[in-house]
mmCIF file of C-alpha atoms and ligand atoms in Angstrom:
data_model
loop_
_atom_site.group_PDB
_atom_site.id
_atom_site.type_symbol
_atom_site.label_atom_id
_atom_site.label_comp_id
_atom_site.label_asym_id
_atom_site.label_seq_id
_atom_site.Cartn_x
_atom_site.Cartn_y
_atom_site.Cartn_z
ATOM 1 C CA UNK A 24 108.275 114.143 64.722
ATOM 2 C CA UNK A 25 109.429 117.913 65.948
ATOM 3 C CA UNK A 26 106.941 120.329 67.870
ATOM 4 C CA UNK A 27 106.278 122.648 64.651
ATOM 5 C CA UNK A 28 107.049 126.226 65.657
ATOM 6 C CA UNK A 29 103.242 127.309 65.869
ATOM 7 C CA UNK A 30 102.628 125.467 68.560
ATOM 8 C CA UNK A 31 104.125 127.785 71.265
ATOM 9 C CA UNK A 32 102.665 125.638 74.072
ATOM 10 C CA UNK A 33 101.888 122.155 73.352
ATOM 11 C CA UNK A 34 99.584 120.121 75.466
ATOM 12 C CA UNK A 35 99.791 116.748 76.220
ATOM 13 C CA UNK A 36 97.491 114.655 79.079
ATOM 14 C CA UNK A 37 96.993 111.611 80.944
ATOM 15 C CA UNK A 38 93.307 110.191 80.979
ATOM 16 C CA UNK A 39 93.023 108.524 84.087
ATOM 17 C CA UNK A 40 90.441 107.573 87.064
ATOM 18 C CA UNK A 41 91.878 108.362 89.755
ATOM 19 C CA UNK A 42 94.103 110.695 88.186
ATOM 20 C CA UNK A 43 95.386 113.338 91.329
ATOM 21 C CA UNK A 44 98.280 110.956 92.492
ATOM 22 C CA UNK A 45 99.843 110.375 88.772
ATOM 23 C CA UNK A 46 103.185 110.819 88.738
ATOM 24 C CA UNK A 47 103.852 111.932 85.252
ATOM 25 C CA UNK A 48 103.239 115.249 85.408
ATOM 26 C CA UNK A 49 106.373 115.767 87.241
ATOM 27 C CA UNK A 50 108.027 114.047 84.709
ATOM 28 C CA UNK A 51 106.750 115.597 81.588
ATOM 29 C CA UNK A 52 107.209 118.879 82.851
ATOM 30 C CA UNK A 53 110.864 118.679 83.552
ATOM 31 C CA UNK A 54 111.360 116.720 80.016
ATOM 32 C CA UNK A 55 109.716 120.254 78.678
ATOM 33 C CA UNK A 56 111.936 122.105 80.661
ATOM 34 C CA UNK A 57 114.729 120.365 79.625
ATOM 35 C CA UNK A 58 113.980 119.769 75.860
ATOM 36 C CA UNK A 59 113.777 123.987 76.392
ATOM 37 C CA UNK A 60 109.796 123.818 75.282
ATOM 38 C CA UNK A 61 107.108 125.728 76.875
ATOM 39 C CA UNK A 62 104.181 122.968 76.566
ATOM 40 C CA UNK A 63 101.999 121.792 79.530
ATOM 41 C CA UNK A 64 101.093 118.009 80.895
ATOM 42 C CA UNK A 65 97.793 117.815 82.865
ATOM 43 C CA UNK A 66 96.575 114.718 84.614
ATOM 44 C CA UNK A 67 92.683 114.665 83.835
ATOM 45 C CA UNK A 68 90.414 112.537 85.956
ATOM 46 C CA UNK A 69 88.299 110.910 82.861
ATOM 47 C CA UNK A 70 85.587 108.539 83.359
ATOM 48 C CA UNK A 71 84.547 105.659 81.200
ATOM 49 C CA UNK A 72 82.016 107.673 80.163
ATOM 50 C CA UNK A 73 83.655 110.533 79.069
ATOM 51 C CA UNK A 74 86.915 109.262 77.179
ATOM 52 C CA UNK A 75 85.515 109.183 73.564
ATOM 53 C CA UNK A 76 85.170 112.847 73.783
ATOM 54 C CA UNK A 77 88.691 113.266 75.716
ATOM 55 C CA UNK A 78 89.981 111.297 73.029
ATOM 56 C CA UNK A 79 88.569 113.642 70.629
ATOM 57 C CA UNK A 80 89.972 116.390 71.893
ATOM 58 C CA UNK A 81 93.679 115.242 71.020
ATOM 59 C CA UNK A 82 92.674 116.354 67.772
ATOM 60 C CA UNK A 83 93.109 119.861 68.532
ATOM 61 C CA UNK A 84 96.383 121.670 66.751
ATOM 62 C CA UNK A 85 97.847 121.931 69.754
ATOM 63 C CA UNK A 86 97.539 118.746 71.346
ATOM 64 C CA UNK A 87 100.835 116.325 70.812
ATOM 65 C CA UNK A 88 99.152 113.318 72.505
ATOM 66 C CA UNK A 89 98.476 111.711 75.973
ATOM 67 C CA UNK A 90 98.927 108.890 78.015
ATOM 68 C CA UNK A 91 96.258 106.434 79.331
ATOM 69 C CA UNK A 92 95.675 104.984 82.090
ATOM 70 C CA UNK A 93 93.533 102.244 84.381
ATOM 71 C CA UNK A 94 90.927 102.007 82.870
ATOM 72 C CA UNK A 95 91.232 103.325 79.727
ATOM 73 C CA UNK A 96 94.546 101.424 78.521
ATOM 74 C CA UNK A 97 92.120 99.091 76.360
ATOM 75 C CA UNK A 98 88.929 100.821 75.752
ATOM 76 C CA UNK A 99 90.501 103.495 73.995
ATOM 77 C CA UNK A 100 92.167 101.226 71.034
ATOM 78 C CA UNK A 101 88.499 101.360 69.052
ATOM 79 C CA UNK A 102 88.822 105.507 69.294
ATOM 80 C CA UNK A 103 92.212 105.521 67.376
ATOM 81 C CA UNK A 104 92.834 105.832 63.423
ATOM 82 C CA UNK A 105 95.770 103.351 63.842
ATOM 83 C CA UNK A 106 97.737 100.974 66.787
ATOM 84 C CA UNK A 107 101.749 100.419 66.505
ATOM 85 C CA UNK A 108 102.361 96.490 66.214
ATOM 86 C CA UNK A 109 102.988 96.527 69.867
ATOM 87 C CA UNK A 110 99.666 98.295 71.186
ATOM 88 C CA UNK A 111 98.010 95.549 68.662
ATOM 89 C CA UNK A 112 99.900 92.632 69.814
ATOM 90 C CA UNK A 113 99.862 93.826 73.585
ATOM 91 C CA UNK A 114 96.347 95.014 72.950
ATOM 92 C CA UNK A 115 96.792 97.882 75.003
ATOM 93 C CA UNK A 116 97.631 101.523 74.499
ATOM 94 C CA UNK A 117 98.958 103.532 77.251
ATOM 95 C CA UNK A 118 100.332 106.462 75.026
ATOM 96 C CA UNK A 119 98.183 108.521 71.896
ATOM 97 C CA UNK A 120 100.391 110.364 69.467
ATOM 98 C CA UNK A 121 98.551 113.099 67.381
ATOM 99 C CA UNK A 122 99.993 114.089 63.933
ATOM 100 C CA UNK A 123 97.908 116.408 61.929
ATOM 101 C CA UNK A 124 94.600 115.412 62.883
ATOM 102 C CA UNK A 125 95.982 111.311 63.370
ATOM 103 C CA UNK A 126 95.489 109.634 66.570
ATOM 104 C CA UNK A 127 97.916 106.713 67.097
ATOM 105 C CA UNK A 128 97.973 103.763 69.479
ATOM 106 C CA UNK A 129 101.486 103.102 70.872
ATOM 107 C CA UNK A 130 102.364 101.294 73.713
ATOM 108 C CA UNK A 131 105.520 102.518 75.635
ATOM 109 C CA UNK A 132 105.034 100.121 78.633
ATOM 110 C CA UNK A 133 106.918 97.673 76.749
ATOM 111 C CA UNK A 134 109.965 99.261 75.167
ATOM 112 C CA UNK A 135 109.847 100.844 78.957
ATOM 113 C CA UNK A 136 109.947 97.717 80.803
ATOM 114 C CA UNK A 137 112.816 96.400 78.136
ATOM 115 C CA UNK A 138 115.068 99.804 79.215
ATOM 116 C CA UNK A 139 114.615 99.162 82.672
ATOM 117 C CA UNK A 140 115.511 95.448 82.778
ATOM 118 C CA UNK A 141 118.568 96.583 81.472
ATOM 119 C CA UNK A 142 119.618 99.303 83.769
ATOM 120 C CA UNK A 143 118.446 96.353 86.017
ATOM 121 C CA UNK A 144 120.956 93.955 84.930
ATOM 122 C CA UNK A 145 119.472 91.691 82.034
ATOM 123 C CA UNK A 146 122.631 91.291 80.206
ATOM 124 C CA UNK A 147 124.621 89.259 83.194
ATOM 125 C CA UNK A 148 121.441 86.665 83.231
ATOM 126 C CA UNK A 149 121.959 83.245 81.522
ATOM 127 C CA UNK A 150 121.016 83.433 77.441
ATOM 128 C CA UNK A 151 117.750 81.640 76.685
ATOM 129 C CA UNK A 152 116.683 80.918 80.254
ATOM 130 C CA UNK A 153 112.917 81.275 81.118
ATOM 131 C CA UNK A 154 111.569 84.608 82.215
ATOM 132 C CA UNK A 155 108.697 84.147 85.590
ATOM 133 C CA UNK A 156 105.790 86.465 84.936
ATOM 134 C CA UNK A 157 103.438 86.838 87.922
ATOM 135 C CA UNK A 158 100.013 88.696 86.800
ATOM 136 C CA UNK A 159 98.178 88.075 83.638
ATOM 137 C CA UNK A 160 96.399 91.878 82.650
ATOM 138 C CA UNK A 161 97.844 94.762 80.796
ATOM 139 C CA UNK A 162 101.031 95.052 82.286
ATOM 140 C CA UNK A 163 101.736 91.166 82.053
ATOM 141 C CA UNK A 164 100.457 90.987 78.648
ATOM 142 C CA UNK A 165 103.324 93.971 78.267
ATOM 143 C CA UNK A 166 105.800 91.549 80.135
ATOM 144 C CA UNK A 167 104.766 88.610 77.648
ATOM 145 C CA UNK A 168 105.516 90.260 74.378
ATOM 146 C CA UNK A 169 108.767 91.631 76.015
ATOM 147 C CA UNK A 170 109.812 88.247 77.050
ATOM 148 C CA UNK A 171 109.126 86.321 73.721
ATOM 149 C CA UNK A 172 109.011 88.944 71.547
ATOM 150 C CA UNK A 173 112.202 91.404 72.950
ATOM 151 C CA UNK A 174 114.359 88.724 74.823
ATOM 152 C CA UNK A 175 113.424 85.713 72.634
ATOM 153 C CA UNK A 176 112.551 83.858 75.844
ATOM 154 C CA UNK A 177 110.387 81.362 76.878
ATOM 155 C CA UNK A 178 107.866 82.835 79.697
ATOM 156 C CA UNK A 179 105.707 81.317 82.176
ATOM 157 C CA UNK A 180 102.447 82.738 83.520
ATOM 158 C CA UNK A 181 101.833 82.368 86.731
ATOM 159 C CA UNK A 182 98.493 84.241 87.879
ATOM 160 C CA UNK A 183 95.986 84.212 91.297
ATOM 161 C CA UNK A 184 92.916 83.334 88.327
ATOM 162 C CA UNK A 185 94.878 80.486 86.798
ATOM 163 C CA UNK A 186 92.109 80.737 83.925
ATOM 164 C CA UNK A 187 93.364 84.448 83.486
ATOM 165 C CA UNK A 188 97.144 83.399 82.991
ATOM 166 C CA UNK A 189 96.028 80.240 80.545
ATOM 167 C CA UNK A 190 94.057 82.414 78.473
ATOM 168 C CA UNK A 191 97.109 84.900 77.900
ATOM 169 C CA UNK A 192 99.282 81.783 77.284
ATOM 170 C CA UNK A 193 97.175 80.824 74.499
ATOM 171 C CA UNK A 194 97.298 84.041 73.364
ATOM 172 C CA UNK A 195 100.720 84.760 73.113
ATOM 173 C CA UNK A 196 101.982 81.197 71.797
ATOM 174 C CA UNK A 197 102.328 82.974 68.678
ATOM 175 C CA UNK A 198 104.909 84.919 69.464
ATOM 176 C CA UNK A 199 107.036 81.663 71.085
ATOM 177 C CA UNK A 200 106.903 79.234 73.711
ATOM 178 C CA UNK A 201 104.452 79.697 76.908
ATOM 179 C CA UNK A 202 102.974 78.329 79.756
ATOM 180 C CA UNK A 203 100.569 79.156 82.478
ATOM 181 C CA UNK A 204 101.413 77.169 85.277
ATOM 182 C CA UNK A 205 100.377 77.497 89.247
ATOM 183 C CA UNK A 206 103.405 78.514 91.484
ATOM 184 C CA UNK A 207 103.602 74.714 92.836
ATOM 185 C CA UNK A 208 103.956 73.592 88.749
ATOM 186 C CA UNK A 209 106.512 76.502 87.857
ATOM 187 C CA UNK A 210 110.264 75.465 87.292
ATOM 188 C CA UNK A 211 111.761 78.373 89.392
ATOM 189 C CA UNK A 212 115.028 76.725 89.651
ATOM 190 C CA UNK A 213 115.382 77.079 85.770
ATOM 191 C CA UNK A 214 114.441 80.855 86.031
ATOM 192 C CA UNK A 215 116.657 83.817 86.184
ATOM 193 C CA UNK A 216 114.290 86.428 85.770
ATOM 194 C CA UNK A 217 111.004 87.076 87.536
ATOM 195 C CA UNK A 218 108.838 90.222 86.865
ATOM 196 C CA UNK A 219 105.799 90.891 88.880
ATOM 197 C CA UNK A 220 103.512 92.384 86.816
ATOM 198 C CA UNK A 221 100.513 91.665 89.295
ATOM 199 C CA UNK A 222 99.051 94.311 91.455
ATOM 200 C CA UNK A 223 100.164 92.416 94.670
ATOM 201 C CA UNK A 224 101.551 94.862 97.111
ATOM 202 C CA UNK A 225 100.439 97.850 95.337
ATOM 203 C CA UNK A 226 97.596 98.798 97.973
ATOM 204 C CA UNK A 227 99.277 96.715 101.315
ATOM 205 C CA UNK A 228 102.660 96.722 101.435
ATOM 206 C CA UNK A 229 102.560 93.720 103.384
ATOM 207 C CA UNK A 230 101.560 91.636 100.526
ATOM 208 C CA UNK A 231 103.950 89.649 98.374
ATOM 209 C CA UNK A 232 102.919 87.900 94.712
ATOM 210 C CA UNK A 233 105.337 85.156 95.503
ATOM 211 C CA UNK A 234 105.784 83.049 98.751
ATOM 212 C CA UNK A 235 109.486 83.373 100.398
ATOM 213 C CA UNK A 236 109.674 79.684 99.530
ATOM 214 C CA UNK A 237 109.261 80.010 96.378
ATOM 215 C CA UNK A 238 111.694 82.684 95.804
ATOM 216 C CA UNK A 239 114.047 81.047 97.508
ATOM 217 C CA UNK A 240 114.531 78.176 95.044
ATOM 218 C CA UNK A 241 115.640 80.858 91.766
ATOM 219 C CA UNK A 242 119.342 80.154 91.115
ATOM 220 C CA UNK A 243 121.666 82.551 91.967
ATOM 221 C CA UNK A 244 122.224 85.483 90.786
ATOM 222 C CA UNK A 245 118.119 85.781 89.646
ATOM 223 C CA UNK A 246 117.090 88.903 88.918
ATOM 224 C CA UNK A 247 113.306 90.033 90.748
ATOM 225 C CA UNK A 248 111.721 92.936 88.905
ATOM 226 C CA UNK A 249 108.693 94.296 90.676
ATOM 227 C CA UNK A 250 106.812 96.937 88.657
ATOM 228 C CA UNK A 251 105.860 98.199 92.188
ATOM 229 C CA UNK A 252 107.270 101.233 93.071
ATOM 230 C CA UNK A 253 105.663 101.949 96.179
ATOM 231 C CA UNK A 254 107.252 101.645 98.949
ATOM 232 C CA UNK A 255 110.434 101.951 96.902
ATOM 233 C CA UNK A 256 111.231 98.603 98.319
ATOM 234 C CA UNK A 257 108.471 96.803 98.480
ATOM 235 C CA UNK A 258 108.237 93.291 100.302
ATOM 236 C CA UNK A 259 108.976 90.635 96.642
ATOM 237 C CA UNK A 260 112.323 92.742 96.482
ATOM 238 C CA UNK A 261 112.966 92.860 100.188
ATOM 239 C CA UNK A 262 112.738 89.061 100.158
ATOM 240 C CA UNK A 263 114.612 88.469 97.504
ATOM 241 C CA UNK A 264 117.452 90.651 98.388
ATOM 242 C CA UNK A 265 117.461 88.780 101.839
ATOM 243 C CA UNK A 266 118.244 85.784 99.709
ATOM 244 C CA UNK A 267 121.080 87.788 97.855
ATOM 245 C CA UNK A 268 118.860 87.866 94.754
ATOM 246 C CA UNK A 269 119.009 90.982 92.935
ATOM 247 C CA UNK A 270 115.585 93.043 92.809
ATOM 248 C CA UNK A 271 114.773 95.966 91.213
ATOM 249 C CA UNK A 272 111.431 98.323 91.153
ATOM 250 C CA UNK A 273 109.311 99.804 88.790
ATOM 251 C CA UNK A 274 110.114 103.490 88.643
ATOM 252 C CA UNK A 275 112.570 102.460 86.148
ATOM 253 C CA UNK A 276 109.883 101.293 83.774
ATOM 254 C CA UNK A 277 107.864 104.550 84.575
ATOM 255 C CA UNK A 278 110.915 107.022 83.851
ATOM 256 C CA UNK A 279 111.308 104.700 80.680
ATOM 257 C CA UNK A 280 108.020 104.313 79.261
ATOM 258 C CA UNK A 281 107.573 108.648 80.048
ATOM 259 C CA UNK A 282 111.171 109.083 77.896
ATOM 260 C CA UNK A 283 109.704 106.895 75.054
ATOM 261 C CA UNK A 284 106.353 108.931 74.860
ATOM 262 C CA UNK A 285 107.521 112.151 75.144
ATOM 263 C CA UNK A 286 110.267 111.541 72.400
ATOM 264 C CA UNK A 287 107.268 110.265 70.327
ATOM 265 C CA UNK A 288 105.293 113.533 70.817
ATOM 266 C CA UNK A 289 108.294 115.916 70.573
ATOM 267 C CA UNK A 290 110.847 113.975 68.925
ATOM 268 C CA UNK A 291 113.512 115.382 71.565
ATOM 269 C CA UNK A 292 115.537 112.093 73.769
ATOM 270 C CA UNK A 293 115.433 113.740 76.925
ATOM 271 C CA UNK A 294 117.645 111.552 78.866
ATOM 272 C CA UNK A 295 116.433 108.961 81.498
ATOM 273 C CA UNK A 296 117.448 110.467 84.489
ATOM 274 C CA UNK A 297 115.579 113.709 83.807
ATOM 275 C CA UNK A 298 112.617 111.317 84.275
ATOM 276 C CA UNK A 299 113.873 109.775 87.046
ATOM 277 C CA UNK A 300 114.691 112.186 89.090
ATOM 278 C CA UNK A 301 111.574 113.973 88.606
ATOM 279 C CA UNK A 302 110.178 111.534 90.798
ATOM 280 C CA UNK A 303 112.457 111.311 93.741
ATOM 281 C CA UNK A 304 110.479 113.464 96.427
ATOM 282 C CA UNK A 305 111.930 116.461 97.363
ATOM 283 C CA UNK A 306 114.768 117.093 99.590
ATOM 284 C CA UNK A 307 113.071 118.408 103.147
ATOM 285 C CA UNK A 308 113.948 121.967 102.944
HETATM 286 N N1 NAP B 412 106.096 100.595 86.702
HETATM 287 C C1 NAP B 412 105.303 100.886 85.700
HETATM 288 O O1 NAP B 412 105.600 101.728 84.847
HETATM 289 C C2 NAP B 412 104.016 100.137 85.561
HETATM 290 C C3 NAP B 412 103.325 100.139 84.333
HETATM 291 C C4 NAP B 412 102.141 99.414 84.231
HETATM 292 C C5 NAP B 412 101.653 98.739 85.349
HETATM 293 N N2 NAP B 412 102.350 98.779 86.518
HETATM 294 C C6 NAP B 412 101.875 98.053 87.697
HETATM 295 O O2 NAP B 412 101.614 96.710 87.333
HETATM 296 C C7 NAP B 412 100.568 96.194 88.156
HETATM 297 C C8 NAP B 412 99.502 95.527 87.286
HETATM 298 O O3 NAP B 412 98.898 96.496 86.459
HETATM 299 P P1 NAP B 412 97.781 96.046 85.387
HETATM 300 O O4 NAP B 412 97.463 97.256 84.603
HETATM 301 O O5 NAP B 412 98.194 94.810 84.686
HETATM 302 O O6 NAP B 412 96.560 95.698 86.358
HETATM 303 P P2 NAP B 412 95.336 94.686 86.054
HETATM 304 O O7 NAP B 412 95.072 94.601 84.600
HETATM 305 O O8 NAP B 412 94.262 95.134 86.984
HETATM 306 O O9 NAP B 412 95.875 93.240 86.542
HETATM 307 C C9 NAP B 412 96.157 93.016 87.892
HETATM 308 C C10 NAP B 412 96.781 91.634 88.053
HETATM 309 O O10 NAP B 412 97.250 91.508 89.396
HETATM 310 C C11 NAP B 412 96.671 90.333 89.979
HETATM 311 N N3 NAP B 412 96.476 90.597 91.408
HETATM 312 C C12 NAP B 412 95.776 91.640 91.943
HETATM 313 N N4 NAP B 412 95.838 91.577 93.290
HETATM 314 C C13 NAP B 412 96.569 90.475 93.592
HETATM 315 C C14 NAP B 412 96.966 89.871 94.821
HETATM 316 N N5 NAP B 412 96.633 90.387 96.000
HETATM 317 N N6 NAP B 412 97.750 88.755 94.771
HETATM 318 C C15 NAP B 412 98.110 88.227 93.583
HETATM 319 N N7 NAP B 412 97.743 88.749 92.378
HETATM 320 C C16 NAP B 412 96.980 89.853 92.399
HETATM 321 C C17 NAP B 412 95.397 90.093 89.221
HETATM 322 O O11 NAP B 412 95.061 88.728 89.357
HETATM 323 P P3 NAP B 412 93.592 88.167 88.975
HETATM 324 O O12 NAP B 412 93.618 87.893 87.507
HETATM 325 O O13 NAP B 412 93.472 86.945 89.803
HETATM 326 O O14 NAP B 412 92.604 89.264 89.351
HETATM 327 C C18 NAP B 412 95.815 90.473 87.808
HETATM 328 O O15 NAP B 412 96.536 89.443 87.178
HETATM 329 C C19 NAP B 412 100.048 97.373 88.980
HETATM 330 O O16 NAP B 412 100.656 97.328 90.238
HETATM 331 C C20 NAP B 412 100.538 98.580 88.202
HETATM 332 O O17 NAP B 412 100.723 99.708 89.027
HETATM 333 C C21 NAP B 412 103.513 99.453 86.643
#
C-alpha cells in the first residue's frame, strides 16, 4: 500500500494506558520525515473503556492505522474486519492497518523480534538447537510462534505461573515441539538461545528472570535476548555478558516491529536505523 496523494497528512496512533512515556512517536515521526511525508503519530492514552470507539475512528480517510498497546494488544482483535495469520496464531495485535474503510489485525512484534535476533547474531547459533523462552503472555506467545514457527525450533516455556507457561505449551504444540518446564527441569546446557519475554526487570532494575546459576550452565557462545530495554543493559544481559555470553536488548525489536508497521501503513522501507536512532536520547547540548 502507498499513502494516496489526498491524504496530505496522514495520521496514525498508538492506543495505550499509560501512553505519555511511548517511545514510538519519536520513531514514526522521523520514518515520516524520512519517507519525505507530512503525516502525524500521536500516542493516545485510551482506556478499556474507550477503545471500541478509538478503534472506530481508524476508519476515517485519513487515518493509515495504529499501534496497540498494554492492554489493548488482545481486546481489540473482536473490533477488526480481519487478523493476518500471525495476529491469529499469536492472538494478539499490536499494529491496525486501515485500507479504504478495512481495519486489519497484524502483528509486527514477531517479524520484529525475528529482525532483531538477527542483527543479534542468530545465524552463528547451532541449527536446530532449543530456543529458552522466559514469560508466557503476549510477547512470549510472540517468542513461541517465532521459535517454532520462524526458526523451526523446539522452545521451552519457562514462566513464574508454571500453569501460565503449560497452557501456552499446549497451545502452540501445533506449530512444533514444546514444553513448559520450571527452571530446575529446563535443559539449559542444550540451549543456545534464551529470550526473556517476561516483564522481570522492567519496573526494578535489580531484578533478573533467570538466576546467575542458571545462566551460567548455557554453552558457549549462547545468545541472551532480553526484550528489556531499560536500562539499556539491564541485569539478565549484564550477567550473561559476565559469563562471556552474548546478550542483546530489546530496542532492536522496537525499531523492528515500528519499520514493519510503518511500511505496512505507507508502503515506504524506511531503514532500521532511522528507527533506531530515533530512540537514542539526545546528545547533552
Ligand atoms: N522490545 C519490544 O519491542 C517489546 C515488545 C513487546 C513486549 N516487550 C516487553 O516484554 C515484556 C512482557 O510483555 P507482555 O506484553 O508479554 O506482558 P504480560 O502479558 O503482562 O506478561 C508478563 C509476563 O512476565 C512475567 N513476570 C512479570 N513479572 C515477573 C517477575 N518479577 N519475575 C518473573 N516473571 C515475571 C509474568 O509471569 P506470570 O504469568 O507469573 O504473571 C508474565 O509471564 C515487557 O517487559 C514488555 O515491555 C518488549
Amino acid at each position: 500500500m502507498t499513502v494516496p496523494d489526498r491524504l496530505k497528512t496522514p495520521r496514525a496512533f498508538l492506543f495505550a494506558d499509560p501512553a505519555a512515556h511511548s517511545l514510538s512517536p519519536r520513531m514514526h515521526g522521523a520514518a515520516f520525515a524520512h519517507a519525505g511525508l507530512r503525516g502525524t503519530y500521536e500516542a493516545r492514552r485510551v482506556s478499556a473503556a474507550e477503545l471500541p470507539a478509538a478503534v472506530a475512528g481508524l476508519r476515517a480517510p485519513d487515518v493509515l492505522g495504529a499501534n496497540l498497546s498494554l492492554p489493548h494488544k488482545e481486546a481489540a482483535l473482536p473490533l477488526l474486519d480481519s487478523l493476518s495469520d500471525a495476529a491469529r496464531a499469536i492472538g494478539a495485535v499490536n499494529t491496525v492497518i486501515h485500507e479504504t474503510g478495512q481495519l486489519r489485525g497484524e502483528n509486527t512484534d514477531a517479524p520484529g523480534l525475528l529482525a532483531a535476533l538477527r542483527d543479534a547474531g542468530l545465524a552463528e547459533l547451532p541449527p536446530g538447537a532449543p530456543v529458552v523462552i522466559l514469560g508466557a503472555g503476549g510477547a512470549a506467545r510472540a517468542a513461541a510462534f517465532v521459535a517454532l514457527r520462524d526458526l523451526r525450533r523446539p522452545a521451552w516455556i519457562v514462566n513464574r505461573t508454571l500453569e501460565r507457561a503449560q497452557a501456552l505449551a499446549d497451545e502452540f504444540q501445533a506449530f512444533g515441539e514444546v514444553w513448559a518446564a520450571s527452571a530446575g527441569a529446563t535443559p539449559w546446557d542444550a540451549a543456545p538461545l534464551v529470550i526473556n519475554a517476561s516483564s522481570a526487570g522492567l519496573n526494578d532494575p535489580g531484578q533478573t528472570p533467570l538466576d546467575a546459576a542458571l545462566l551460567a550452565r548455557l554453552p558457549a557462545g549462547a545468545l541472551v535476548y532480553d526484550m528489556v530495554y531499560k536500562p539499556a543493559e539491564t541485569r539478565l544481559m549484564r550477567e550473561a555478558r559476565a559469563l562471556g555470553l552474548s546478550a542483546d536488548n530489546g530496542l532492536g525489536m522496537l525499531a523492528h516491529q515500528a519499520r514493519l508497521a510503518f511500511r505496512a501503513w505507507t508502503g515506504a522501507d524506511v531503514p532500521a536505523h532511522v528507527f533506531l536512532d530515533a530512540l537514542r536520547p539526545p546528545e547533552p547540548a
